[in-house]
Each structure stands twice: as structure tokens, then as C-alpha cells.
PDB file of C-alpha atoms in Angstrom:
ATOM      1  CA  MET A   1      19.228  20.039 -10.609  1.00  0.00           C
ATOM      2  CA  LEU A   2      19.626  22.609  -7.853  1.00  0.00           C
ATOM      3  CA  ALA A   3      23.330  23.009  -8.544  1.00  0.00           C
ATOM      4  CA  GLY A   4      22.520  24.976 -11.693  1.00  0.00           C
ATOM      5  CA  ARG A   5      20.422  27.446  -9.683  1.00  0.00           C
ATOM      6  CA  VAL A   6      22.169  27.599  -6.332  1.00  0.00           C
ATOM      7  CA  ALA A   7      25.945  27.951  -6.000  1.00  0.00           C
ATOM      8  CA  GLU A   8      26.539  25.215  -3.400  1.00  0.00           C
ATOM      9  CA  VAL A   9      24.011  22.632  -2.289  1.00  0.00           C
ATOM     10  CA  ALA A  10      24.378  19.909   0.337  1.00  0.00           C
ATOM     11  CA  VAL A  11      21.724  17.187   0.379  1.00  0.00           C
ATOM     12  CA  LEU A  12      21.276  15.095   3.510  1.00  0.00           C
ATOM     13  CA  GLU A  13      18.803  12.369   4.414  1.00  0.00           C
ATOM     14  CA  THR A  14      18.124  11.083   7.913  1.00  0.00           C
ATOM     15  CA  ASP A  15      17.594   7.521   6.638  1.00  0.00           C
ATOM     16  CA  THR A  16      21.196   7.489   5.394  1.00  0.00           C
ATOM     17  CA  ILE A  17      22.435   8.384   8.869  1.00  0.00           C
ATOM     18  CA  TYR A  18      20.137   5.753  10.432  1.00  0.00           C
ATOM     19  CA  THR A  19      21.516   3.092   8.089  1.00  0.00           C
ATOM     20  CA  MET A  20      24.994   3.793   9.461  1.00  0.00           C
ATOM     21  CA  ILE A  21      23.980   2.322  12.836  1.00  0.00           C
ATOM     22  CA  ASP A  22      21.329  -0.159  11.727  1.00  0.00           C
ATOM     23  CA  PRO A  23      21.865  -1.183   8.071  1.00  0.00           C
ATOM     24  CA  THR A  24      18.974  -3.652   8.103  1.00  0.00           C
ATOM     25  CA  TRP A  25      16.542  -1.453  10.077  1.00  0.00           C
ATOM     26  CA  GLU A  26      15.801  -4.479  12.253  1.00  0.00           C
ATOM     27  CA  ALA A  27      16.242  -2.621  15.535  1.00  0.00           C
ATOM     28  CA  TYR A  28      14.438   0.622  14.680  1.00  0.00           C
ATOM     29  CA  ASN A  29      13.451   2.669  17.708  1.00  0.00           C
ATOM     30  CA  GLU A  30      12.626   6.266  18.612  1.00  0.00           C
ATOM     31  CA  ARG A  31      15.900   6.870  20.467  1.00  0.00           C
ATOM     32  CA  ARG A  32      17.901   5.991  17.366  1.00  0.00           C
ATOM     33  CA  ALA A  33      15.579   7.979  15.108  1.00  0.00           C
ATOM     34  CA  THR A  34      15.992  11.059  17.323  1.00  0.00           C
ATOM     35  CA  MET A  35      19.762  10.570  17.430  1.00  0.00           C
ATOM     36  CA  CYS A  36      19.900  10.361  13.624  1.00  0.00           C
ATOM     37  CA  ALA A  37      17.846  13.542  13.244  1.00  0.00           C
ATOM     38  CA  ARG A  38      20.239  15.324  15.611  1.00  0.00           C
ATOM     39  CA  VAL A  39      23.336  14.038  13.803  1.00  0.00           C
ATOM     40  CA  THR A  40      21.800  15.193  10.520  1.00  0.00           C
ATOM     41  CA  ALA A  41      21.151  18.616  12.079  1.00  0.00           C
ATOM     42  CA  VAL A  42      24.775  18.866  13.191  1.00  0.00           C
ATOM     43  CA  ALA A  43      25.920  18.003   9.668  1.00  0.00           C
ATOM     44  CA  ALA A  44      23.461  20.536   8.197  1.00  0.00           C
ATOM     45  CA  ALA A  45      24.743  23.208  10.576  1.00  0.00           C
ATOM     46  CA  GLN A  46      28.308  22.509   9.511  1.00  0.00           C
ATOM     47  CA  PHE A  47      27.386  22.859   5.835  1.00  0.00           C
ATOM     48  CA  VAL A  48      25.720  26.206   6.636  1.00  0.00           C
ATOM     49  CA  GLU A  49      28.842  27.317   8.554  1.00  0.00           C
ATOM     50  CA  GLU A  50      30.997  26.310   5.585  1.00  0.00           C
ATOM     51  CA  GLY A  51      28.969  28.599   3.334  1.00  0.00           C
ATOM     52  CA  CYS A  52      26.642  26.282   1.432  1.00  0.00           C
ATOM     53  CA  ASP A  53      23.816  28.320  -0.047  1.00  0.00           C
ATOM     54  CA  TRP A  54      21.245  25.569   0.458  1.00  0.00           C
ATOM     55  CA  VAL A  55      21.178  22.553   2.711  1.00  0.00           C
ATOM     56  CA  VAL A  56      18.349  20.213   1.788  1.00  0.00           C
ATOM     57  CA  VAL A  57      17.323  17.639   4.381  1.00  0.00           C
ATOM     58  CA  GLY A  58      15.022  14.767   3.509  1.00  0.00           C
ATOM     59  CA  SER A  59      13.256  12.949   6.305  1.00  0.00           C
ATOM     60  CA  ASN A  60      10.046  11.178   7.180  1.00  0.00           C
ATOM     61  CA  GLY A  61      10.883  11.829  10.826  1.00  0.00           C
ATOM     62  CA  LEU A  62      10.909  15.622  10.868  1.00  0.00           C
ATOM     63  CA  GLN A  63       7.248  16.414  10.800  1.00  0.00           C
ATOM     64  CA  ASP A  64       6.007  17.109  14.333  1.00  0.00           C
ATOM     65  CA  ARG A  65       6.701  20.468  15.986  1.00  0.00           C
ATOM     66  CA  ARG A  66       9.026  19.011  18.621  1.00  0.00           C
ATOM     67  CA  SER A  67      11.306  17.221  16.156  1.00  0.00           C
ATOM     68  CA  VAL A  68      11.395  20.200  13.784  1.00  0.00           C
ATOM     69  CA  ALA A  69      12.111  22.627  16.657  1.00  0.00           C
ATOM     70  CA  ASP A  70      14.866  20.352  17.983  1.00  0.00           C
ATOM     71  CA  PHE A  71      16.389  20.227  14.494  1.00  0.00           C
ATOM     72  CA  ILE A  72      16.178  23.990  13.943  1.00  0.00           C
ATOM     73  CA  ASP A  73      17.692  24.738  17.367  1.00  0.00           C
ATOM     74  CA  ARG A  74      20.871  23.011  16.174  1.00  0.00           C
ATOM     75  CA  LEU A  75      21.242  25.283  13.140  1.00  0.00           C
ATOM     76  CA  PRO A  76      23.062  28.626  13.070  1.00  0.00           C
ATOM     77  CA  GLN A  77      20.803  31.596  13.861  1.00  0.00           C
ATOM     78  CA  ARG A  78      21.512  33.088  10.455  1.00  0.00           C
ATOM     79  CA  ALA A  79      19.979  30.086   8.661  1.00  0.00           C
ATOM     80  CA  GLU A  80      16.678  30.691   6.941  1.00  0.00           C
ATOM     81  CA  VAL A  81      14.543  27.561   7.343  1.00  0.00           C
ATOM     82  CA  PHE A  82      11.749  26.286   5.133  1.00  0.00           C
ATOM     83  CA  HIS A  83       9.523  23.292   5.859  1.00  0.00           C
ATOM     84  CA  LEU A  84       8.113  21.548   2.819  1.00  0.00           C
ATOM     85  CA  PHE A  85       6.450  18.202   2.653  1.00  0.00           C
ATOM     86  CA  LEU A  86       5.966  15.963  -0.314  1.00  0.00           C
ATOM     87  CA  ASP A  87       2.381  14.794  -0.165  1.00  0.00           C
ATOM     88  CA  PRO A  88       1.565  12.341  -2.942  1.00  0.00           C
ATOM     89  CA  SER A  89      -1.821  10.677  -3.012  1.00  0.00           C
ATOM     90  CA  THR A  90      -2.325   7.439  -1.127  1.00  0.00           C
ATOM     91  CA  ALA A  91      -2.701   5.642  -4.478  1.00  0.00           C
ATOM     92  CA  ALA A  92       0.642   7.047  -5.672  1.00  0.00           C
ATOM     93  CA  VAL A  93       2.383   5.932  -2.455  1.00  0.00           C
ATOM     94  CA  GLN A  94       0.881   2.461  -2.790  1.00  0.00           C
ATOM     95  CA  ALA A  95       2.009   2.205  -6.434  1.00  0.00           C
ATOM     96  CA  ARG A  96       5.554   3.358  -5.584  1.00  0.00           C
ATOM     97  CA  ILE A  97       5.921   0.821  -2.791  1.00  0.00           C
ATOM     98  CA  LYS A  98       4.629  -1.924  -5.071  1.00  0.00           C
ATOM     99  CA  VAL A  99       7.173  -1.045  -7.774  1.00  0.00           C
ATOM    100  CA  ARG A 100       9.984  -0.756  -5.238  1.00  0.00           C
ATOM    101  CA  ALA A 101       9.301  -4.271  -3.919  1.00  0.00           C
ATOM    102  CA  HIS A 102      11.891  -3.996  -1.136  1.00  0.00           C
ATOM    103  CA  PRO A 103      11.917  -6.726   1.551  1.00  0.00           C
ATOM    104  CA  LEU A 104      11.636  -4.098   4.298  1.00  0.00           C
ATOM    105  CA  ASP A 105       8.300  -3.039   2.780  1.00  0.00           C
ATOM    106  CA  ALA A 106       6.669  -6.482   3.075  1.00  0.00           C
ATOM    107  CA  HIS A 107       4.380  -5.349   5.922  1.00  0.00           C
ATOM    108  CA  LYS A 108       3.205  -2.274   4.016  1.00  0.00           C
ATOM    109  CA  THR A 109      -0.185  -3.430   2.802  1.00  0.00           C
ATOM    110  CA  PRO A 110      -2.415  -0.951   0.943  1.00  0.00           C
ATOM    111  CA  GLN A 111      -4.406  -0.505   4.158  1.00  0.00           C
ATOM    112  CA  TRP A 112      -1.266   0.086   6.237  1.00  0.00           C
ATOM    113  CA  LEU A 113      -0.011   2.649   3.700  1.00  0.00           C
ATOM    114  CA  ALA A 114      -3.352   4.488   3.681  1.00  0.00           C
ATOM    115  CA  GLY A 115      -3.194   4.714   7.476  1.00  0.00           C
ATOM    116  CA  ASN A 116       0.425   5.857   7.381  1.00  0.00           C
ATOM    117  CA  VAL A 117      -0.318   8.597   4.837  1.00  0.00           C
ATOM    118  CA  ALA A 118      -3.192   9.844   7.004  1.00  0.00           C
ATOM    119  CA  TRP A 119      -0.982   9.723  10.112  1.00  0.00           C
ATOM    120  CA  MET A 120       1.802  11.713   8.395  1.00  0.00           C
ATOM    121  CA  ARG A 121      -0.684  14.320   7.142  1.00  0.00           C
ATOM    122  CA  GLY A 122      -1.796  14.854  10.724  1.00  0.00           C
ATOM    123  CA  TYR A 123       1.620  16.370  11.473  1.00  0.00           C
ATOM    124  CA  HIS A 124       1.718  18.957   8.714  1.00  0.00           C
ATOM    125  CA  ARG A 125       2.283  22.451   9.980  1.00  0.00           C
ATOM    126  CA  PRO A 126      -0.058  25.208   8.756  1.00  0.00           C
ATOM    127  CA  GLU A 127       2.919  27.311   7.657  1.00  0.00           C
ATOM    128  CA  SER A 128       4.564  24.436   5.793  1.00  0.00           C
ATOM    129  CA  ALA A 129       4.382  24.156   2.030  1.00  0.00           C
ATOM    130  CA  ARG A 130       2.623  21.096   0.634  1.00  0.00           C
ATOM    131  CA  ILE A 131       3.771  19.631  -2.683  1.00  0.00           C
ATOM    132  CA  ASP A 132       1.597  16.967  -4.285  1.00  0.00           C
ATOM    133  CA  ASN A 133       4.170  15.086  -6.326  1.00  0.00           C
ATOM    134  CA  SER A 134       1.857  12.184  -7.210  1.00  0.00           C
ATOM    135  CA  ASP A 135       2.440  12.595 -10.932  1.00  0.00           C
ATOM    136  CA  MET A 136       5.852  14.278 -10.901  1.00  0.00           C
ATOM    137  CA  THR A 137       9.209  12.874 -11.909  1.00  0.00           C
ATOM    138  CA  VAL A 138      12.121  13.367  -9.539  1.00  0.00           C
ATOM    139  CA  ASP A 139      13.339  16.278 -11.681  1.00  0.00           C
ATOM    140  CA  GLU A 140       9.882  17.895 -11.647  1.00  0.00           C
ATOM    141  CA  THR A 141       9.724  17.474  -7.874  1.00  0.00           C
ATOM    142  CA  VAL A 142      13.092  19.205  -7.431  1.00  0.00           C
ATOM    143  CA  GLU A 143      11.980  21.975  -9.798  1.00  0.00           C
ATOM    144  CA  THR A 144       8.822  22.463  -7.724  1.00  0.00           C
ATOM    145  CA  ILE A 145      10.824  22.514  -4.475  1.00  0.00           C
ATOM    146  CA  PHE A 146      13.068  25.230  -5.929  1.00  0.00           C
ATOM    147  CA  ALA A 147      10.085  27.288  -7.115  1.00  0.00           C
ATOM    148  CA  THR A 148       8.303  26.884  -3.774  1.00  0.00           C
ATOM    149  CA  VAL A 149      11.279  28.070  -1.730  1.00  0.00           C
ATOM    150  CA  SER A 150      12.041  30.868  -4.213  1.00  0.00           C
ATOM    151  CA  ALA A 151       8.470  32.107  -3.731  1.00  0.00           C
ATOM    152  CA  GLY A 152       9.000  32.156   0.051  1.00  0.00           C
ATOM    153  CA  GLN A 153       6.448  29.434   0.729  1.00  0.00           C
ATOM    154  CA  GLY A 154       7.056  27.199   3.725  1.00  0.00           C
ATOM    155  CA  LEU A 155       9.288  29.697   5.553  1.00  0.00           C
ATOM    156  CA  ILE A 156       9.255  28.793   9.239  1.00  0.00           C
ATOM    157  CA  ARG A 157      12.256  30.749  10.498  1.00  0.00           C
ATOM    158  CA  GLN A 158      13.694  34.052   9.389  1.00  0.00           C
ATOM    159  CA  PRO A 159      17.452  34.419   9.686  1.00  0.00           C
ATOM    160  CA  ARG A 160      18.734  36.257  12.755  1.00  0.00           C
ATOM    161  CA  GLN A 161      22.075  37.959  12.971  1.00  0.00           C
TER     162      GLN A 161
END
């Protein structure tokens, strides 16, 4: 969807990088999560250097100030950086997990999910843009992300020359 609006787009996701070293997620740990965020940042930086107009990074792990700052420090100074977070309702998250029915989600009871949503919301930055995509399709979510960034919302770093 973004390709029609932005000349070149690269889309990265930290979970994809994590799966390269732990396909089953059985040995998840903070060291590996940090390493995957850094590898994703290096890849994002390379896409910026190669001239991509947008580099979109999806991650549940880039929410606290330290992890976001560490990520941004690995990007070229001329990169403009926005921080957006998808923030569906707890009920929407619970319904999505139920439909997904993935074995790795077996421990994610409605109570666990409610606690996890609250925990994640505790990391949101005041300058970040919140998008409630509870009732949005994937296409509508992408459209809203484009509109949010185009309006300058969620800007956390101006480009420097």
C-alpha cells in the first residue's frame, strides 16, 4: 500500500530477525532480543543509505526510551524518525490471539493479555503517535500510518546534515 505513495519502501520486523536464530522461540531472552533490534537497525540504516524513502520497522521490543535510543543511534543522522504505536483495545488483542490460535500463544490467557497490553502502554512516549487499530483492516492500518506520518505526528528525531 505504501509503494503507491512512497517511491521505495523497505519493511523490516524484529521478530523475523529473531526467528533466524531461534525459530521456535523456545530460548527467548533479553540478550537475543537486543541483538535482533540492533541487527534490524543496521539493516534499516543500510536501506536509508541505499536511498529508500521510507524504512518501516515493526517491533514489540522497541518501546522503552533506551531501546528506541539505541536503535536510532544506529541510523544515519539524516534519517527522520517517527515513533508510532498500534494500540488496539485489550478486547481486540484477545480476539486476535484467539483467532490466530498459534501454539506459542497457549499461555496467553485473557488475563495475561490484559496485563501485557497495560504493560506495553506504560512504555509509550508522550511524543509518539498512538493508532487505535482495534476495528481496522491491515490496509486501513497502513493508510492511517501513512496519514499520521504525513501529518508529522510521532516525529522523534529531525534529520541532521
